[in-house]
């Protein structure tokens, strides 16, 4: 009984919060007579969303495709980096400080360099977003690969398993939960990375749409585009979460 | 194993020293100090013999077992198995650890088959044997369960099957039942006695339970903390097949009392044979913390 009540609460409370904020927003803006150009009402945003939906969906497709590509790249780079770092002490000493140093640079500051190196096409945006988002996967996976249950590694050793066999049959499965924790964070960062890159290269995508509508003072459309962006980010996050749940079911049985 | 077969033909006395430990020492460096985990251990285990290493925790008995398994290197001295010096893990040795170490994403059957999987051998070769072992330890019907669905005793049963899958010549056990409750522990001892009837291998069993050592073994090696070495080598007078009923006999109680005395006083004088060499260092035994 309690658990059903709690489950209901965990859906009802966030929903109620969202509704309360939206209603307060609508009422406050109307009563205070704030100009539409500064802060449009939720209803105005919804109207703009309705009008611009076909165009925004097209932009979302571009942004989504690039974010997915960037995220895939981040997964591959993050996992490969984690494997390298955890496999040998020498590699760890060589790579780890460099990777941490890279994290300390505000990567937005690097975005203009990417345009110099790679131009203003999708490759530049994807590479930038991948660079922005690979770190959480790398760090959480590397730690998990390195700290695999001692007993399981000893078992492999006693069976004469090679390092490669131990890696794939024990270390990787043990690291899966940590990998997914990193991947969930990375997925949101990949979307952020693509939008930042679109701000700079400014030709297409939701980031471009937000900038374009903003420069024409169509604040309601800016908010509408941001709403679409939220949905896009949630979709990617949800997909990763779904894969995580499948892997957890496989892991726990 | 090929090597073992050849060596046997050349040197029949290998049967008497199937496991042969000579002057084995282990010293760990701890900061700028060094800790002697094991000092000058000597013993032989004959083929087919079940030997228990009995001692208090921290006396180095697990270190000694890991050396026999090839998972720890001796600082000096040698460990020989079937006539060849142990330099690393050996395929003809099966090991049971204190922790069952089952892989949580694998089923019971897959866990038992894991050694074959690591060796890259086809499943078909070992599947029948795996099923037979699972039946023997009483886990029939649990083949597709995952470790988290099993009790502690059942998990250790799976670990026994896994250790026996490759039909090893030697079974090494490192306090395999010490994490179990007393009732389950008795059950597991019974399972092990049963297995011994059908699989009579050479076994080295580390334990800190006097009762368990006497119940299971043909010989008990007593280890003490200071010095960290074997101080007594006691033959257990019970034959085989053996079952739990020996516990009720007066001989059992007497032997247990004798062993308890040895561990408490850190001496094995009464049981030492001539020619064993000096293992007692005067003034260093007794007064355990």
Short mmCIF file of C-alpha atoms in Angstrom, two decimals:
data_model
loop_
_atom_site.label_atom_id
_atom_site.label_comp_id
_atom_site.label_asym_id
_atom_site.label_seq_id
_atom_site.Cartn_x
_atom_site.Cartn_y
_atom_site.Cartn_z
CA UNK A 1 0.00 0.00 0.00
CA UNK A 2 2.69 2.41 1.10
CA UNK A 3 4.83 1.63 -1.92
CA UNK A 4 1.97 2.30 -4.34
CA UNK A 5 1.24 5.56 -2.54
CA UNK A 6 4.91 6.53 -2.73
CA UNK A 7 5.06 5.69 -6.43
CA UNK A 8 2.01 7.85 -7.03
CA UNK A 9 3.62 10.63 -5.02
CA UNK A 10 6.82 10.45 -7.05
CA UNK A 11 4.81 11.17 -10.20
CA UNK A 12 2.23 13.55 -8.71
CA UNK A 13 4.65 15.85 -6.88
CA UNK A 14 6.90 16.80 -9.84
CA UNK A 15 3.82 17.21 -12.03
CA UNK A 16 2.14 19.43 -9.45
CA UNK A 17 5.31 21.52 -9.14
CA UNK A 18 5.45 22.03 -12.92
CA UNK A 19 1.80 23.02 -13.06
CA UNK A 20 2.15 25.38 -10.10
CA UNK A 21 5.19 27.12 -11.62
CA UNK A 22 3.46 27.47 -15.01
CA UNK A 23 0.26 28.88 -13.50
CA UNK A 24 2.15 31.28 -11.23
CA UNK A 25 4.21 32.41 -14.22
CA UNK A 26 1.09 33.00 -16.34
CA UNK A 27 -0.73 34.89 -13.58
CA UNK A 28 2.31 36.93 -12.47
CA UNK A 29 3.21 38.08 -15.98
CA UNK A 30 -0.40 39.02 -16.73
CA UNK A 31 -0.98 40.86 -13.42
CA UNK A 32 2.37 42.67 -13.42
CA UNK A 33 1.78 43.59 -17.05
CA UNK A 34 5.32 42.59 -18.10
CA UNK A 35 6.04 43.27 -21.76
CA UNK A 36 5.82 40.20 -23.96
CA UNK A 37 9.30 40.86 -25.35
CA UNK A 38 10.88 40.56 -21.89
CA UNK A 39 8.98 37.55 -20.57
CA UNK A 40 6.22 35.95 -22.60
CA UNK A 41 3.47 34.02 -20.82
CA UNK A 42 3.37 30.22 -21.04
CA UNK A 43 0.31 30.53 -23.25
CA UNK A 44 2.16 32.81 -25.68
CA UNK A 45 5.07 30.36 -25.74
CA UNK A 46 2.69 27.50 -26.45
CA UNK A 47 1.19 29.50 -29.31
CA UNK A 48 4.60 30.23 -30.77
CA UNK A 49 5.55 26.57 -30.41
CA UNK A 50 2.44 25.61 -32.37
CA UNK A 51 3.29 28.04 -35.18
CA UNK A 52 6.99 27.19 -35.39
CA UNK A 53 6.83 23.46 -34.74
CA UNK A 54 7.57 22.20 -38.28
CA UNK A 55 10.63 24.43 -38.58
CA UNK A 56 11.83 23.69 -35.04
CA UNK A 57 11.43 19.94 -35.51
CA UNK A 58 13.59 20.16 -38.60
CA UNK A 59 16.25 22.04 -36.60
CA UNK A 60 15.88 19.56 -33.75
CA UNK A 61 16.59 16.73 -36.18
CA UNK A 62 19.89 18.36 -37.12
CA UNK A 63 20.86 19.10 -33.52
CA UNK A 64 19.74 15.65 -32.39
CA UNK A 65 21.71 13.88 -35.08
CA UNK A 66 24.86 15.78 -34.20
CA UNK A 67 24.35 15.28 -30.46
CA UNK A 68 23.90 11.55 -31.01
CA UNK A 69 27.06 11.41 -33.11
CA UNK A 70 28.97 13.39 -30.48
CA UNK A 71 27.66 11.17 -27.70
CA UNK A 72 28.64 8.01 -29.61
CA UNK A 73 32.10 9.45 -30.12
CA UNK A 74 32.27 10.32 -26.40
CA UNK A 75 31.28 6.76 -25.45
CA UNK A 76 33.95 5.25 -27.71
CA UNK A 77 36.65 7.73 -26.63
CA UNK A 78 35.64 7.57 -22.96
CA UNK A 79 35.61 3.78 -22.87
CA UNK A 80 38.86 3.40 -24.84
CA UNK A 81 40.55 6.02 -22.65
CA UNK A 82 39.30 4.30 -19.50
CA UNK A 83 40.59 0.94 -20.77
CA UNK A 84 44.02 2.43 -21.51
CA UNK A 85 44.27 4.26 -18.19
CA UNK A 86 43.19 1.25 -16.15
CA UNK A 87 45.35 -1.24 -18.04
CA UNK A 88 48.78 0.05 -17.23
CA UNK A 89 50.37 2.25 -14.66
CA UNK A 90 52.66 3.89 -17.20
CA UNK A 91 49.76 4.85 -19.46
CA UNK A 92 47.90 6.16 -16.43
CA UNK A 93 50.80 8.40 -15.44
CA UNK A 94 51.15 9.66 -19.01
CA UNK A 95 47.49 10.25 -19.83
CA UNK A 96 45.72 11.03 -16.60
CA UNK A 97 47.27 14.42 -15.71
CA UNK A 98 46.82 15.58 -19.31
CA UNK A 99 43.14 14.62 -19.30
CA UNK A 100 42.52 16.32 -15.97
CA UNK A 101 44.33 19.44 -17.20
CA UNK A 102 42.09 19.43 -20.27
CA UNK A 103 39.08 19.36 -17.94
CA UNK A 104 40.32 22.44 -16.14
CA UNK A 105 40.17 24.54 -19.32
CA UNK A 106 36.70 26.04 -19.77
CA UNK A 107 35.98 24.22 -22.99
CA UNK A 108 33.70 26.93 -24.32
CA UNK A 109 36.92 28.90 -24.69
CA UNK A 110 38.19 26.23 -27.07
CA UNK A 111 35.17 26.38 -29.37
CA UNK A 112 36.59 29.13 -31.66
CA UNK A 113 39.74 27.01 -32.10
CA UNK A 114 37.65 24.12 -33.37
CA UNK A 115 36.29 26.37 -36.08
CA UNK A 116 39.81 27.30 -37.06
CA UNK A 117 40.86 23.62 -37.10
CA UNK A 118 37.79 21.92 -38.50
CA UNK A 119 35.69 24.60 -40.17
CA UNK A 120 32.03 25.43 -39.55
CA UNK A 121 30.48 22.12 -40.59
CA UNK A 122 29.01 19.27 -38.59
CA UNK A 123 32.44 17.68 -37.96
CA UNK A 124 33.59 20.67 -35.94
CA UNK A 125 30.41 20.73 -33.84
CA UNK A 126 30.43 16.98 -33.25
CA UNK A 127 34.10 16.91 -32.28
CA UNK A 128 33.64 19.84 -29.91
CA UNK A 129 30.60 18.31 -28.24
CA UNK A 130 32.37 14.95 -27.91
CA UNK A 131 35.34 16.65 -26.26
CA UNK A 132 32.99 18.46 -23.90
CA UNK A 133 31.13 15.30 -22.90
CA UNK A 134 33.54 12.34 -22.86
CA UNK A 135 35.04 13.04 -19.43
CA UNK A 136 32.29 11.66 -17.13
CA UNK A 137 32.31 8.34 -19.01
CA UNK A 138 36.09 8.15 -18.94
CA UNK A 139 36.49 8.90 -15.27
CA UNK A 140 33.72 6.69 -13.88
CA UNK A 141 34.58 3.76 -16.16
CA UNK A 142 38.32 4.04 -15.48
CA UNK A 143 37.79 3.95 -11.71
CA UNK A 144 35.42 0.96 -11.98
CA UNK A 145 37.72 -0.97 -14.34
CA UNK A 146 40.64 -0.36 -12.02
CA UNK A 147 38.80 -1.32 -8.82
CA UNK A 148 37.25 -4.58 -10.03
CA UNK A 149 36.48 -6.94 -7.16
CA UNK A 150 39.86 -8.32 -6.10
CA UNK A 151 38.47 -11.82 -5.57
CA UNK A 152 37.09 -12.01 -9.12
CA UNK A 153 40.42 -10.95 -10.62
CA UNK A 154 42.22 -13.52 -8.43
CA UNK A 155 39.79 -16.19 -9.64
CA UNK A 156 40.67 -15.34 -13.25
CA UNK A 157 44.37 -15.46 -12.43
CA UNK A 158 44.00 -18.86 -10.77
CA UNK A 159 42.31 -20.16 -13.92
CA UNK A 160 45.20 -18.93 -16.04
CA UNK A 161 43.18 -16.21 -17.76
CA UNK A 162 45.08 -13.66 -19.85
CA UNK A 163 44.82 -9.98 -19.05
CA UNK A 164 42.64 -9.55 -22.12
CA UNK A 165 40.25 -12.34 -20.98
CA UNK A 166 40.07 -10.92 -17.47
CA UNK A 167 39.30 -7.50 -18.95
CA UNK A 168 36.38 -8.65 -21.12
CA UNK A 169 34.92 -11.42 -18.98
CA UNK A 170 35.18 -9.76 -15.56
CA UNK A 171 36.39 -6.16 -15.51
CA UNK A 172 34.01 -4.82 -18.16
CA UNK A 173 30.85 -6.46 -16.76
CA UNK A 174 31.73 -5.23 -13.27
CA UNK A 175 32.27 -1.70 -14.64
CA UNK A 176 28.97 -1.52 -16.55
CA UNK A 177 26.91 0.23 -13.82
CA UNK A 178 29.58 2.91 -13.40
CA UNK A 179 29.87 3.28 -17.17
CA UNK A 180 26.16 4.03 -17.44
CA UNK A 181 26.27 6.56 -14.60
CA UNK A 182 28.94 8.43 -16.57
CA UNK A 183 27.07 7.96 -19.85
CA UNK A 184 23.89 9.54 -18.48
CA UNK A 185 25.79 12.69 -17.49
CA UNK A 186 27.67 12.68 -20.80
CA UNK A 187 24.46 12.46 -22.84
CA UNK A 188 23.20 15.80 -21.48
CA UNK A 189 26.60 17.38 -22.00
CA UNK A 190 26.69 16.20 -25.63
CA UNK A 191 23.48 18.17 -26.37
CA UNK A 192 24.90 21.22 -24.58
CA UNK A 193 28.11 20.93 -26.61
CA UNK A 194 26.30 20.85 -29.94
CA UNK A 195 24.16 23.89 -29.01
CA UNK A 196 27.22 25.90 -27.97
CA UNK A 197 28.89 24.98 -31.26
CA UNK A 198 25.75 26.01 -33.16
CA UNK A 199 25.82 29.40 -31.41
CA UNK A 200 29.25 29.95 -32.89
CA UNK A 201 28.95 28.43 -36.34
CA UNK A 202 25.39 29.74 -36.63
CA UNK A 203 23.94 28.16 -39.72
CA UNK A 204 21.40 25.58 -38.63
CA UNK A 205 20.14 23.60 -35.68
CA UNK A 206 18.24 24.56 -32.54
CA UNK A 207 21.16 26.60 -31.22
CA UNK A 208 21.03 28.65 -34.39
CA UNK A 209 17.24 28.98 -34.10
CA UNK A 210 17.51 30.28 -30.54
CA UNK A 211 20.13 32.82 -31.56
CA UNK A 212 18.20 33.85 -34.67
CA UNK A 213 14.85 34.31 -32.89
CA UNK A 214 16.61 36.17 -30.08
CA UNK A 215 18.25 38.62 -32.48
CA UNK A 216 14.79 39.41 -33.85
CA UNK A 217 13.45 39.90 -30.30
CA UNK A 218 10.96 37.05 -30.70
CA UNK A 219 11.27 36.00 -27.08
CA UNK A 220 8.29 33.64 -27.21
CA UNK A 221 9.94 31.73 -30.07
CA UNK A 222 13.21 31.56 -28.11
CA UNK A 223 11.37 29.94 -25.24
CA UNK A 224 9.57 27.60 -27.63
CA UNK A 225 12.89 26.51 -29.18
CA UNK A 226 14.32 25.94 -25.70
CA UNK A 227 11.32 23.73 -24.91
CA UNK A 228 12.04 21.60 -27.98
CA UNK A 229 15.68 21.43 -26.91
CA UNK A 230 14.61 20.18 -23.45
CA UNK A 231 12.55 17.43 -25.04
CA UNK A 232 15.50 16.48 -27.25
CA UNK A 233 17.87 16.30 -24.26
CA UNK A 234 15.36 14.24 -22.29
CA UNK A 235 14.95 11.82 -25.21
CA UNK A 236 18.69 11.14 -25.37
CA UNK A 237 18.94 10.86 -21.58
CA UNK A 238 15.93 8.54 -21.53
CA UNK A 239 17.43 6.33 -24.23
CA UNK A 240 20.63 5.94 -22.21
CA UNK A 241 18.62 5.28 -19.06
CA UNK A 242 16.66 2.62 -20.94
CA UNK A 243 19.86 0.87 -22.06
CA UNK A 244 21.10 1.09 -18.48
CA UNK A 245 17.98 -0.64 -17.20
CA UNK A 246 18.40 -3.41 -19.76
CA UNK A 247 22.01 -3.89 -18.70
CA UNK A 248 21.09 -3.89 -15.00
CA UNK A 249 18.48 -6.57 -15.67
CA UNK A 250 21.10 -8.62 -17.49
CA UNK A 251 23.57 -8.05 -14.66
CA UNK A 252 21.25 -8.88 -11.79
CA UNK A 253 19.00 -11.38 -13.52
CA UNK B 1 48.06 -33.33 -17.18
CA UNK B 2 50.79 -34.54 -19.49
CA UNK B 3 53.65 -33.22 -17.42
CA UNK B 4 52.38 -34.91 -14.30
CA UNK B 5 51.98 -38.26 -16.05
CA UNK B 6 55.52 -38.16 -17.46
CA UNK B 7 57.02 -37.08 -14.19
CA UNK B 8 55.25 -39.89 -12.40
CA UNK B 9 56.74 -42.48 -14.72
CA UNK B 10 60.21 -41.12 -14.12
CA UNK B 11 59.94 -40.64 -10.38
CA UNK B 12 57.49 -42.84 -8.52
CA UNK B 13 58.30 -41.25 -5.15
CA UNK B 14 56.43 -38.21 -6.39
CA UNK B 15 53.32 -39.87 -5.02
CA UNK B 16 54.69 -39.39 -1.53
CA UNK B 17 55.53 -35.76 -2.12
CA UNK B 18 52.78 -34.75 -4.52
CA UNK B 19 52.88 -31.34 -2.92
CA UNK B 20 56.32 -30.61 -1.48
CA UNK B 21 57.05 -27.43 0.44
CA UNK B 22 60.68 -26.77 1.32
CA UNK B 23 61.96 -23.93 3.52
CA UNK B 24 59.20 -21.68 2.26
CA UNK B 25 59.41 -18.14 3.61
CA UNK B 26 57.35 -15.09 2.85
CA UNK B 27 58.35 -11.61 3.91
CA UNK B 28 56.16 -8.61 3.15
CA UNK B 29 57.65 -5.15 3.03
CA UNK B 30 55.46 -2.80 5.04
CA UNK B 31 56.87 0.69 4.75
CA UNK B 32 60.47 0.55 5.99
CA UNK B 33 59.71 -2.47 8.16
CA UNK B 34 59.31 -6.00 6.91
CA UNK B 35 56.81 -8.51 8.21
CA UNK B 36 57.56 -12.20 8.21
CA UNK B 37 54.28 -13.81 7.18
CA UNK B 38 55.78 -17.26 6.91
CA UNK B 39 59.06 -18.63 8.22
CA UNK B 40 60.71 -21.85 7.11
CA UNK B 41 57.76 -24.08 6.35
CA UNK B 42 58.39 -27.71 5.38
CA UNK B 43 55.88 -30.42 4.63
CA UNK B 44 54.82 -33.03 2.07
CA UNK B 45 51.37 -34.06 0.96
CA UNK B 46 51.03 -37.52 -0.59
CA UNK B 47 48.88 -38.14 -3.63
CA UNK B 48 45.30 -38.74 -2.61
CA UNK B 49 45.82 -37.36 0.87
CA UNK B 50 43.53 -34.77 2.48
CA UNK B 51 45.62 -32.44 4.61
CA UNK B 52 44.24 -29.63 6.76
CA UNK B 53 46.33 -26.62 7.70
CA UNK B 54 45.03 -25.47 11.06
CA UNK B 55 45.95 -22.23 12.76
CA UNK B 56 44.71 -18.95 14.21
CA UNK B 57 43.91 -16.09 11.85
CA UNK B 58 46.99 -14.17 10.80
CA UNK B 59 49.37 -17.11 11.09
CA UNK B 60 50.15 -17.13 7.37
CA UNK B 61 48.22 -20.27 6.48
CA UNK B 62 46.34 -18.61 3.62
CA UNK B 63 49.61 -17.18 2.30
CA UNK B 64 50.99 -20.72 2.32
CA UNK B 65 47.99 -22.02 0.37
CA UNK B 66 48.25 -19.18 -2.16
CA UNK B 67 51.90 -20.14 -2.71
CA UNK B 68 50.84 -23.71 -3.51
CA UNK B 69 48.26 -22.24 -5.91
CA UNK B 70 50.93 -20.17 -7.65
CA UNK B 71 49.13 -16.97 -6.73
CA UNK B 72 51.84 -15.81 -4.29
CA UNK B 73 55.57 -16.04 -4.71
CA UNK B 74 57.77 -17.38 -1.93
CA UNK B 75 60.46 -14.95 -0.76
CA UNK B 76 62.75 -17.97 -0.47
CA UNK B 77 62.35 -21.73 -0.54
CA UNK B 78 60.34 -23.77 -3.00
CA UNK B 79 56.92 -25.25 -3.54
CA UNK B 80 56.74 -28.26 -5.83
CA UNK B 81 53.59 -29.77 -7.22
CA UNK B 82 53.83 -33.15 -8.94
CA UNK B 83 57.58 -32.84 -9.23
CA UNK B 84 57.80 -29.40 -10.80
CA UNK B 85 58.37 -26.10 -9.05
CA UNK B 86 55.31 -23.89 -8.87
CA UNK B 87 55.87 -20.64 -10.74
CA UNK B 88 52.30 -19.64 -11.45
CA UNK B 89 48.72 -20.89 -11.56
CA UNK B 90 48.56 -24.50 -12.67
CA UNK B 91 45.67 -25.97 -14.69
CA UNK B 92 45.69 -29.19 -12.66
CA UNK B 93 44.86 -27.30 -9.46
CA UNK B 94 41.32 -26.36 -8.45
CA UNK B 95 40.87 -23.61 -5.88
CA UNK B 96 38.09 -22.64 -3.50
CA UNK B 97 38.39 -19.27 -1.85
CA UNK B 98 36.84 -17.99 1.37
CA UNK B 99 34.48 -15.96 -0.78
CA UNK B 100 32.60 -18.06 -3.38
CA UNK B 101 33.50 -15.38 -5.98
CA UNK B 102 30.60 -16.09 -8.30
CA UNK B 103 30.00 -13.72 -11.19
CA UNK B 104 26.62 -12.06 -10.51
CA UNK B 105 25.54 -11.86 -14.15
CA UNK B 106 26.09 -15.58 -14.79
CA UNK B 107 23.74 -18.41 -13.90
CA UNK B 108 24.78 -21.32 -11.68
CA UNK B 109 25.62 -23.42 -14.74
CA UNK B 110 27.55 -20.58 -16.40
CA UNK B 111 29.52 -19.98 -13.21
CA UNK B 112 30.43 -23.66 -12.99
CA UNK B 113 31.44 -23.58 -16.67
CA UNK B 114 33.54 -20.42 -16.25
CA UNK B 115 36.92 -22.25 -16.19
CA UNK B 116 36.10 -23.92 -19.53
CA UNK B 117 35.06 -20.54 -20.87
CA UNK B 118 38.42 -19.04 -19.85
CA UNK B 119 40.32 -21.96 -21.38
CA UNK B 120 38.40 -21.39 -24.59
CA UNK B 121 37.23 -24.98 -24.64
CA UNK B 122 33.90 -25.87 -26.23
CA UNK B 123 31.01 -25.97 -23.77
CA UNK B 124 29.87 -29.39 -24.98
CA UNK B 125 33.02 -31.00 -23.59
CA UNK B 126 32.24 -29.89 -20.03
CA UNK B 127 28.47 -29.50 -19.92
CA UNK B 128 27.73 -33.09 -18.87
CA UNK B 129 30.37 -32.95 -16.18
CA UNK B 130 29.04 -29.60 -14.94
CA UNK B 131 25.53 -31.04 -14.65
CA UNK B 132 26.85 -34.11 -12.83
CA UNK B 133 28.73 -31.96 -10.33
CA UNK B 134 25.70 -29.70 -9.79
CA UNK B 135 23.55 -32.77 -9.11
CA UNK B 136 26.17 -34.20 -6.76
CA UNK B 137 26.19 -31.12 -4.49
CA UNK B 138 22.39 -31.08 -4.44
CA UNK B 139 21.77 -28.07 -6.65
CA UNK B 140 19.68 -29.89 -9.23
CA UNK B 141 17.00 -27.53 -10.52
CA UNK B 142 19.02 -24.41 -9.70
CA UNK B 143 21.10 -24.43 -12.92
CA UNK B 144 19.54 -21.26 -14.31
CA UNK B 145 19.39 -19.31 -11.03
CA UNK B 146 21.63 -16.31 -10.43
CA UNK B 147 23.98 -16.07 -7.42
CA UNK B 148 21.81 -13.47 -5.65
CA UNK B 149 18.95 -16.00 -5.61
CA UNK B 150 21.06 -18.52 -3.66
CA UNK B 151 21.93 -18.86 0.03
CA UNK B 152 25.54 -18.62 1.22
CA UNK B 153 25.89 -22.40 1.44
CA UNK B 154 24.48 -22.87 -2.06
CA UNK B 155 26.95 -20.34 -3.44
CA UNK B 156 29.87 -22.26 -1.93
CA UNK B 157 28.43 -25.45 -3.48
CA UNK B 158 28.60 -23.74 -6.86
CA UNK B 159 32.20 -22.78 -6.08
CA UNK B 160 33.03 -26.46 -5.31
CA UNK B 161 31.60 -27.51 -8.67
CA UNK B 162 33.58 -24.79 -10.45
CA UNK B 163 36.81 -25.90 -8.72
CA UNK B 164 36.20 -29.53 -9.78
CA UNK B 165 35.08 -28.83 -13.36
CA UNK B 166 38.46 -29.46 -14.97
CA UNK B 167 38.93 -32.61 -12.87
CA UNK B 168 42.01 -31.19 -11.12
CA UNK B 169 44.60 -33.44 -9.45
CA UNK B 170 44.73 -31.12 -6.48
CA UNK B 171 42.03 -29.18 -4.69
CA UNK B 172 43.16 -26.19 -2.62
CA UNK B 173 40.63 -24.69 -0.19
CA UNK B 174 41.14 -21.45 1.70
CA UNK B 175 38.70 -21.42 4.65
CA UNK B 176 35.86 -22.01 2.20
CA UNK B 177 33.15 -22.34 4.85
CA UNK B 178 34.31 -19.82 7.43
CA UNK B 179 31.70 -17.23 6.45
CA UNK B 180 28.82 -19.68 6.87
CA UNK B 181 26.69 -20.30 9.95
CA UNK B 182 27.41 -23.41 12.02
CA UNK B 183 24.54 -25.50 10.65
CA UNK B 184 25.30 -24.70 7.01
CA UNK B 185 28.95 -25.34 7.74
CA UNK B 186 28.19 -28.86 8.95
CA UNK B 187 26.15 -29.40 5.79
CA UNK B 188 29.03 -28.26 3.63
CA UNK B 189 31.47 -30.51 5.50
CA UNK B 190 29.16 -33.41 4.77
CA UNK B 191 29.02 -32.45 1.08
CA UNK B 192 32.81 -32.32 1.00
CA UNK B 193 33.14 -35.74 2.70
CA UNK B 194 30.72 -37.14 0.11
CA UNK B 195 32.66 -35.63 -2.76
CA UNK B 196 35.83 -37.11 -1.33
CA UNK B 197 34.40 -40.61 -1.67
CA UNK B 198 33.83 -40.24 -5.38
CA UNK B 199 36.61 -37.87 -6.33
CA UNK B 200 39.50 -38.74 -3.96
CA UNK B 201 41.97 -36.09 -5.06
CA UNK B 202 44.85 -34.57 -3.20
CA UNK B 203 43.57 -31.77 -1.00
CA UNK B 204 44.97 -28.96 1.08
CA UNK B 205 42.36 -27.35 3.30
CA UNK B 206 43.05 -24.22 5.32
CA UNK B 207 40.85 -23.65 8.36
CA UNK B 208 40.83 -22.14 11.83
CA UNK B 209 38.23 -24.65 13.02
CA UNK B 210 39.79 -27.55 14.92
CA UNK B 211 36.60 -29.57 14.56
CA UNK B 212 36.48 -29.06 10.81
CA UNK B 213 40.15 -30.02 10.40
CA UNK B 214 39.76 -33.28 12.36
CA UNK B 215 36.49 -34.16 10.68
CA UNK B 216 37.74 -33.73 7.13
CA UNK B 217 41.45 -34.46 7.03
CA UNK B 218 43.79 -37.43 7.02
CA UNK B 219 46.52 -35.23 8.51
CA UNK B 220 46.44 -31.91 10.33
CA UNK B 221 49.33 -29.46 10.12
CA UNK B 222 49.25 -27.04 13.04
CA UNK B 223 50.50 -23.52 12.42
CA UNK B 224 51.17 -20.81 14.98
CA UNK B 225 51.64 -17.06 14.67
CA UNK B 226 55.09 -16.76 16.22
CA UNK B 227 56.86 -18.38 14.65
CA UNK B 228 54.65 -18.35 11.55
CA UNK B 229 55.35 -21.94 10.71
CA UNK B 230 54.14 -25.53 10.96
CA UNK B 231 54.73 -26.72 14.51
CA UNK B 232 52.98 -30.09 14.43
CA UNK B 233 51.97 -32.76 11.95
CA UNK B 234 49.20 -34.95 13.36
CA UNK B 235 47.72 -38.03 11.71
CA UNK B 236 43.94 -38.33 12.06
CA UNK B 237 43.07 -41.93 13.02
CA UNK B 238 39.66 -42.10 11.32
CA UNK B 239 39.31 -44.06 8.11
CA UNK B 240 37.16 -43.47 5.06
CA UNK B 241 34.40 -43.40 4.07
CA UNK B 242 33.84 -41.06 6.95
CA UNK B 243 30.70 -39.31 8.06
CA UNK B 244 29.61 -36.81 10.69
CA UNK B 245 29.17 -39.56 13.29
CA UNK B 246 32.94 -39.56 14.07
CA UNK B 247 32.31 -36.28 15.90
CA UNK B 248 30.53 -38.24 18.64
CA UNK B 249 33.51 -40.53 19.35
CA UNK B 250 35.81 -39.97 22.37
CA UNK B 251 38.86 -40.12 20.07
CA UNK B 252 37.52 -37.12 18.19
CA UNK B 253 37.15 -35.05 21.37
CA UNK B 254 40.60 -36.13 22.57
CA UNK B 255 42.29 -35.17 19.31
CA UNK B 256 40.50 -31.82 19.28
CA UNK B 257 41.66 -31.12 22.83
CA UNK B 258 45.23 -32.05 21.93
CA UNK B 259 45.21 -29.72 18.92
CA UNK B 260 43.68 -26.90 20.95
CA UNK B 261 46.50 -27.22 23.44
CA UNK B 262 49.10 -27.01 20.67
CA UNK B 263 47.62 -23.88 19.21
CA UNK B 264 47.29 -22.21 22.61
CA UNK B 265 50.86 -22.95 23.60
CA UNK B 266 52.30 -22.55 20.16
CA UNK B 267 54.18 -25.83 20.39
CA UNK B 268 53.95 -29.12 18.67
CA UNK B 269 56.78 -30.85 20.49
CA UNK B 270 54.85 -33.99 21.32
CA UNK B 271 53.97 -34.63 17.73
CA UNK B 272 57.18 -33.69 16.02
CA UNK B 273 59.14 -36.36 14.31
CA UNK B 274 62.93 -36.59 14.31
CA UNK B 275 64.55 -35.02 11.27
CA UNK B 276 61.95 -32.32 10.85
CA UNK B 277 64.56 -29.65 11.51
CA UNK B 278 64.28 -26.79 13.92
CA UNK B 279 60.97 -25.07 13.49
CA UNK B 280 60.61 -23.75 17.02
CA UNK B 281 62.51 -20.66 17.92
CA UNK B 282 62.97 -20.56 21.68
CA UNK B 283 61.60 -17.53 23.42
CA UNK B 284 59.44 -16.46 20.48
CA UNK B 285 56.38 -18.57 21.03
CA UNK B 286 53.53 -18.12 23.45
CA UNK B 287 52.05 -14.83 24.59
CA UNK B 288 49.87 -14.26 21.54
CA UNK B 289 48.04 -10.98 21.51
#
